[in-house]
mmCIF file of C-alpha atoms in Angstrom:
data_model
loop_
_atom_site.group_PDB
_atom_site.id
_atom_site.type_symbol
_atom_site.label_atom_id
_atom_site.label_comp_id
_atom_site.label_asym_id
_atom_site.label_seq_id
_atom_site.Cartn_x
_atom_site.Cartn_y
_atom_site.Cartn_z
ATOM 1 C CA UNK I 105 104.739 127.319 94.867
ATOM 2 C CA UNK I 106 102.755 124.076 94.401
ATOM 3 C CA UNK I 107 99.627 123.383 96.415
ATOM 4 C CA UNK I 108 101.088 120.386 98.176
ATOM 5 C CA UNK I 109 103.882 120.536 100.723
ATOM 6 C CA UNK I 110 107.261 119.209 99.669
ATOM 7 C CA UNK I 111 109.910 117.874 101.992
ATOM 8 C CA UNK I 112 113.581 117.960 101.181
ATOM 9 C CA UNK I 113 115.843 115.138 102.258
ATOM 10 C CA UNK I 114 119.622 115.247 102.323
ATOM 11 C CA UNK I 115 121.360 112.327 100.651
ATOM 12 C CA UNK I 116 124.950 111.190 101.111
ATOM 13 C CA UNK I 117 126.041 113.121 98.008
ATOM 14 C CA UNK I 118 124.479 116.298 99.413
ATOM 15 C CA UNK I 119 121.915 116.346 96.595
ATOM 16 C CA UNK I 120 118.384 117.248 97.609
ATOM 17 C CA UNK I 121 115.431 115.130 96.492
ATOM 18 C CA UNK I 122 111.791 115.988 97.046
ATOM 19 C CA UNK I 123 109.272 113.497 98.434
ATOM 20 C CA UNK I 124 105.539 113.685 97.664
ATOM 21 C CA UNK I 125 103.590 113.633 100.930
ATOM 22 C CA UNK I 126 99.820 113.274 100.324
ATOM 23 C CA UNK I 127 98.980 113.622 104.010
ATOM 24 C CA UNK I 128 99.920 117.298 103.864
ATOM 25 C CA UNK I 129 98.222 117.954 100.522
ATOM 26 C CA UNK I 130 95.156 120.166 100.385
ATOM 27 C CA UNK I 131 92.678 117.841 98.714
ATOM 28 C CA UNK I 132 88.983 117.277 99.156
ATOM 29 C CA UNK I 133 88.300 114.953 102.096
ATOM 30 C CA UNK I 134 85.325 112.597 102.254
ATOM 31 C CA UNK I 135 84.156 111.037 105.511
ATOM 32 C CA UNK I 136 87.629 111.499 106.975
ATOM 33 C CA UNK I 137 89.419 109.890 104.006
ATOM 34 C CA UNK I 138 91.832 112.449 102.604
ATOM 35 C CA UNK I 139 93.975 110.013 100.649
ATOM 36 C CA UNK I 140 92.518 110.097 97.149
ATOM 37 C CA UNK I 141 93.225 106.446 96.422
ATOM 38 C CA UNK I 142 90.835 105.527 99.251
ATOM 39 C CA UNK I 143 88.227 107.964 97.911
ATOM 40 C CA UNK I 144 88.692 106.443 94.437
ATOM 41 C CA UNK I 145 88.058 102.954 95.821
ATOM 42 C CA UNK I 146 84.879 104.182 97.554
ATOM 43 C CA UNK I 147 83.654 105.717 94.270
ATOM 44 C CA UNK I 148 84.440 102.456 92.458
ATOM 45 C CA UNK I 149 82.504 100.370 95.003
ATOM 46 C CA UNK I 150 79.505 102.719 94.756
ATOM 47 C CA UNK I 151 79.590 102.510 90.951
ATOM 48 C CA UNK I 152 79.926 98.720 91.038
ATOM 49 C CA UNK I 153 76.795 98.511 93.191
ATOM 50 C CA UNK I 154 75.038 100.908 90.785
ATOM 51 C CA UNK I 155 76.102 98.776 87.807
ATOM 52 C CA UNK I 156 74.841 95.549 89.364
ATOM 53 C CA UNK I 157 71.553 97.070 90.529
ATOM 54 C CA UNK I 158 70.935 98.679 87.109
ATOM 55 C CA UNK I 159 71.538 95.363 85.384
ATOM 56 C CA UNK I 160 69.229 93.472 87.745
ATOM 57 C CA UNK I 161 66.565 96.197 87.401
ATOM 58 C CA UNK I 162 66.720 96.072 83.595
ATOM 59 C CA UNK I 163 66.471 92.283 83.643
ATOM 60 C CA UNK I 164 63.501 92.256 86.029
ATOM 61 C CA UNK I 165 61.740 95.154 84.296
ATOM 62 C CA UNK I 166 62.149 93.674 80.816
ATOM 63 C CA UNK I 167 60.846 90.314 82.067
ATOM 64 C CA UNK I 168 57.535 91.951 83.026
ATOM 65 C CA UNK I 169 56.881 93.465 79.587
ATOM 66 C CA UNK I 170 54.216 91.803 77.470
ATOM 67 C CA UNK I 171 54.687 91.096 73.776
ATOM 68 C CA UNK I 172 52.596 94.138 72.905
ATOM 69 C CA UNK I 173 54.736 96.395 75.135
ATOM 70 C CA UNK I 174 57.927 95.086 73.495
ATOM 71 C CA UNK I 175 56.524 96.201 70.146
ATOM 72 C CA UNK I 176 56.159 99.799 71.320
ATOM 73 C CA UNK I 177 58.884 102.243 70.370
ATOM 74 C CA UNK I 178 59.004 103.817 73.831
ATOM 75 C CA UNK I 179 59.911 100.516 75.524
ATOM 76 C CA UNK I 180 62.546 99.691 72.911
ATOM 77 C CA UNK I 181 64.121 103.138 73.270
ATOM 78 C CA UNK I 182 64.026 102.886 77.066
ATOM 79 C CA UNK I 183 65.636 99.423 77.099
ATOM 80 C CA UNK I 184 68.181 100.430 74.450
ATOM 81 C CA UNK I 185 69.227 103.571 76.303
ATOM 82 C CA UNK I 186 69.432 101.618 79.550
ATOM 83 C CA UNK I 187 71.670 99.016 77.885
ATOM 84 C CA UNK I 188 73.902 101.758 76.471
ATOM 85 C CA UNK I 189 74.044 103.341 79.921
ATOM 86 C CA UNK I 190 74.978 100.023 81.542
ATOM 87 C CA UNK I 191 77.737 99.440 78.974
ATOM 88 C CA UNK I 192 79.092 102.982 79.465
ATOM 89 C CA UNK I 193 78.856 102.527 83.228
ATOM 90 C CA UNK I 194 80.751 99.235 83.022
ATOM 91 C CA UNK I 195 83.531 100.617 80.819
ATOM 92 C CA UNK I 196 83.996 103.838 82.780
ATOM 93 C CA UNK I 197 83.901 101.959 86.097
ATOM 94 C CA UNK I 198 86.551 99.523 84.833
ATOM 95 C CA UNK I 199 88.733 102.444 83.694
ATOM 96 C CA UNK I 200 88.181 104.148 87.049
ATOM 97 C CA UNK I 201 89.270 100.952 88.815
ATOM 98 C CA UNK I 202 92.412 100.712 86.666
ATOM 99 C CA UNK I 203 93.114 104.408 87.238
ATOM 100 C CA UNK I 204 92.832 104.017 91.000
ATOM 101 C CA UNK I 205 94.957 100.858 91.062
ATOM 102 C CA UNK I 206 97.676 102.330 88.821
ATOM 103 C CA UNK I 207 97.304 105.879 90.183
ATOM 104 C CA UNK I 208 96.898 107.099 86.605
ATOM 105 C CA UNK I 209 94.957 110.345 86.208
ATOM 106 C CA UNK I 210 94.049 109.895 82.529
ATOM 107 C CA UNK I 211 92.047 106.748 83.317
ATOM 108 C CA UNK I 212 89.765 108.743 85.648
ATOM 109 C CA UNK I 213 88.767 111.201 82.872
ATOM 110 C CA UNK I 214 86.274 108.859 81.072
ATOM 111 C CA UNK I 215 84.423 108.395 84.360
ATOM 112 C CA UNK I 216 84.109 112.171 84.823
ATOM 113 C CA UNK I 217 82.925 112.588 81.214
ATOM 114 C CA UNK I 218 80.290 109.874 81.755
ATOM 115 C CA UNK I 219 79.139 111.640 84.924
ATOM 116 C CA UNK I 220 78.697 114.919 83.025
ATOM 117 C CA UNK I 221 76.815 113.188 80.189
ATOM 118 C CA UNK I 222 74.627 111.321 82.685
ATOM 119 C CA UNK I 223 73.749 114.522 84.559
ATOM 120 C CA UNK I 224 72.928 116.259 81.266
ATOM 121 C CA UNK I 225 70.619 113.405 80.252
ATOM 122 C CA UNK I 226 68.972 113.495 83.690
ATOM 123 C CA UNK I 227 68.373 117.259 83.462
ATOM 124 C CA UNK I 228 66.891 116.913 79.967
ATOM 125 C CA UNK I 229 64.729 114.020 81.188
ATOM 126 C CA UNK I 230 63.555 116.191 84.088
ATOM 127 C CA UNK I 231 62.387 118.859 81.651
ATOM 128 C CA UNK I 232 60.704 116.337 79.338
ATOM 129 C CA UNK I 233 59.096 114.174 82.036
ATOM 130 C CA UNK I 234 58.192 116.755 84.671
ATOM 131 C CA UNK I 235 56.474 114.184 86.889
ATOM 132 C CA UNK I 236 59.895 112.485 87.406
ATOM 133 C CA UNK I 237 61.625 115.653 88.672
ATOM 134 C CA UNK I 238 61.447 114.725 92.356
ATOM 135 C CA UNK I 239 63.022 111.351 91.572
ATOM 136 C CA UNK I 240 65.714 112.901 89.381
ATOM 137 C CA UNK I 241 66.876 115.654 91.776
ATOM 138 C CA UNK I 242 68.380 113.282 94.406
ATOM 139 C CA UNK I 243 70.055 111.243 91.663
ATOM 140 C CA UNK I 244 71.626 114.405 90.216
ATOM 141 C CA UNK I 245 72.851 115.469 93.664
ATOM 142 C CA UNK I 246 74.517 112.072 94.185
ATOM 143 C CA UNK I 247 76.083 112.263 90.712
ATOM 144 C CA UNK I 248 77.418 115.780 91.419
ATOM 145 C CA UNK I 249 78.956 114.490 94.655
ATOM 146 C CA UNK I 250 80.594 111.594 92.820
ATOM 147 C CA UNK I 251 81.866 113.983 90.146
ATOM 148 C CA UNK I 252 83.449 116.243 92.776
ATOM 149 C CA UNK I 253 85.074 113.263 94.490
ATOM 150 C CA UNK I 254 86.360 111.847 91.200
ATOM 151 C CA UNK I 255 87.777 115.255 90.253
ATOM 152 C CA UNK I 256 89.634 115.316 93.581
ATOM 153 C CA UNK I 257 91.030 111.861 92.811
ATOM 154 C CA UNK I 258 92.016 112.989 89.296
ATOM 155 C CA UNK I 259 93.709 116.136 90.648
ATOM 156 C CA UNK I 260 95.609 114.142 93.265
ATOM 157 C CA UNK I 261 96.913 111.633 90.695
ATOM 158 C CA UNK I 262 97.750 114.401 88.184
ATOM 159 C CA UNK I 263 99.704 116.360 90.807
ATOM 160 C CA UNK I 264 101.519 113.208 91.892
ATOM 161 C CA UNK I 265 102.411 112.353 88.264
ATOM 162 C CA UNK I 266 103.632 115.910 87.665
ATOM 163 C CA UNK I 267 105.680 115.785 90.865
ATOM 164 C CA UNK I 268 107.207 112.403 89.948
ATOM 165 C CA UNK I 269 108.092 113.643 86.439
ATOM 166 C CA UNK I 270 109.725 116.776 87.804
ATOM 167 C CA UNK I 271 111.609 114.777 90.439
ATOM 168 C CA UNK I 272 112.787 112.211 87.850
ATOM 169 C CA UNK I 273 114.037 114.987 85.562
ATOM 170 C CA UNK I 274 115.966 116.610 88.394
ATOM 171 C CA UNK I 275 117.494 113.254 89.357
ATOM 172 C CA UNK I 276 118.518 112.608 85.744
ATOM 173 C CA UNK I 277 120.065 116.049 85.385
ATOM 174 C CA UNK I 278 121.987 115.573 88.638
ATOM 175 C CA UNK I 279 123.219 112.161 87.491
ATOM 176 C CA UNK I 280 124.286 113.501 84.100
ATOM 177 C CA UNK I 281 126.047 116.416 85.800
ATOM 178 C CA UNK I 282 127.809 113.977 88.123
ATOM 179 C CA UNK I 283 128.845 111.797 85.156
ATOM 180 C CA UNK I 284 130.157 114.789 83.243
ATOM 181 C CA UNK I 285 132.350 115.825 86.171
ATOM 182 C CA UNK I 286 133.964 112.388 86.608
ATOM 183 C CA UNK I 287 137.620 112.383 85.691
ATOM 184 C CA UNK I 288 138.161 109.668 83.104
ATOM 185 C CA UNK I 289 141.953 109.297 83.364
#
């Protein structure tokens, strides 16, 4: 028995078709929003704000570096990693947006992978730069929350896709059965 509730409706040909009803599904709710498309939009808006603020921060921070600081390897690595992070954030956020708009579960996966990679990098950074730990812990907690929410969105879309596939197959088999029973005098 699937996790979500299915309703059966009688049609005029007495065939039964199932209808996906997300309001009765048992999915993770966030601030009263149980419909995963709404949760996906909230995640996207949060990530868009993060992308814009990271870009502005990098621009302002790099503008304050002196010529001597730009020649140091640490600054170049920091700016390079930040640029790579911004590019990955932009791509995964765009894919998340397309996944939410199209209700396509596979487009949410790159976002979840980026979240896992980002949390791993943050944990490693916390061990390397121990004085940053108290700044990193809240960031990791927010990223874990976003990962949980995005997994709920992924699960919702995957279940809906699976349901639609199964329903389409049953409709096709009923139509082919109906066509095979037609008398072609």
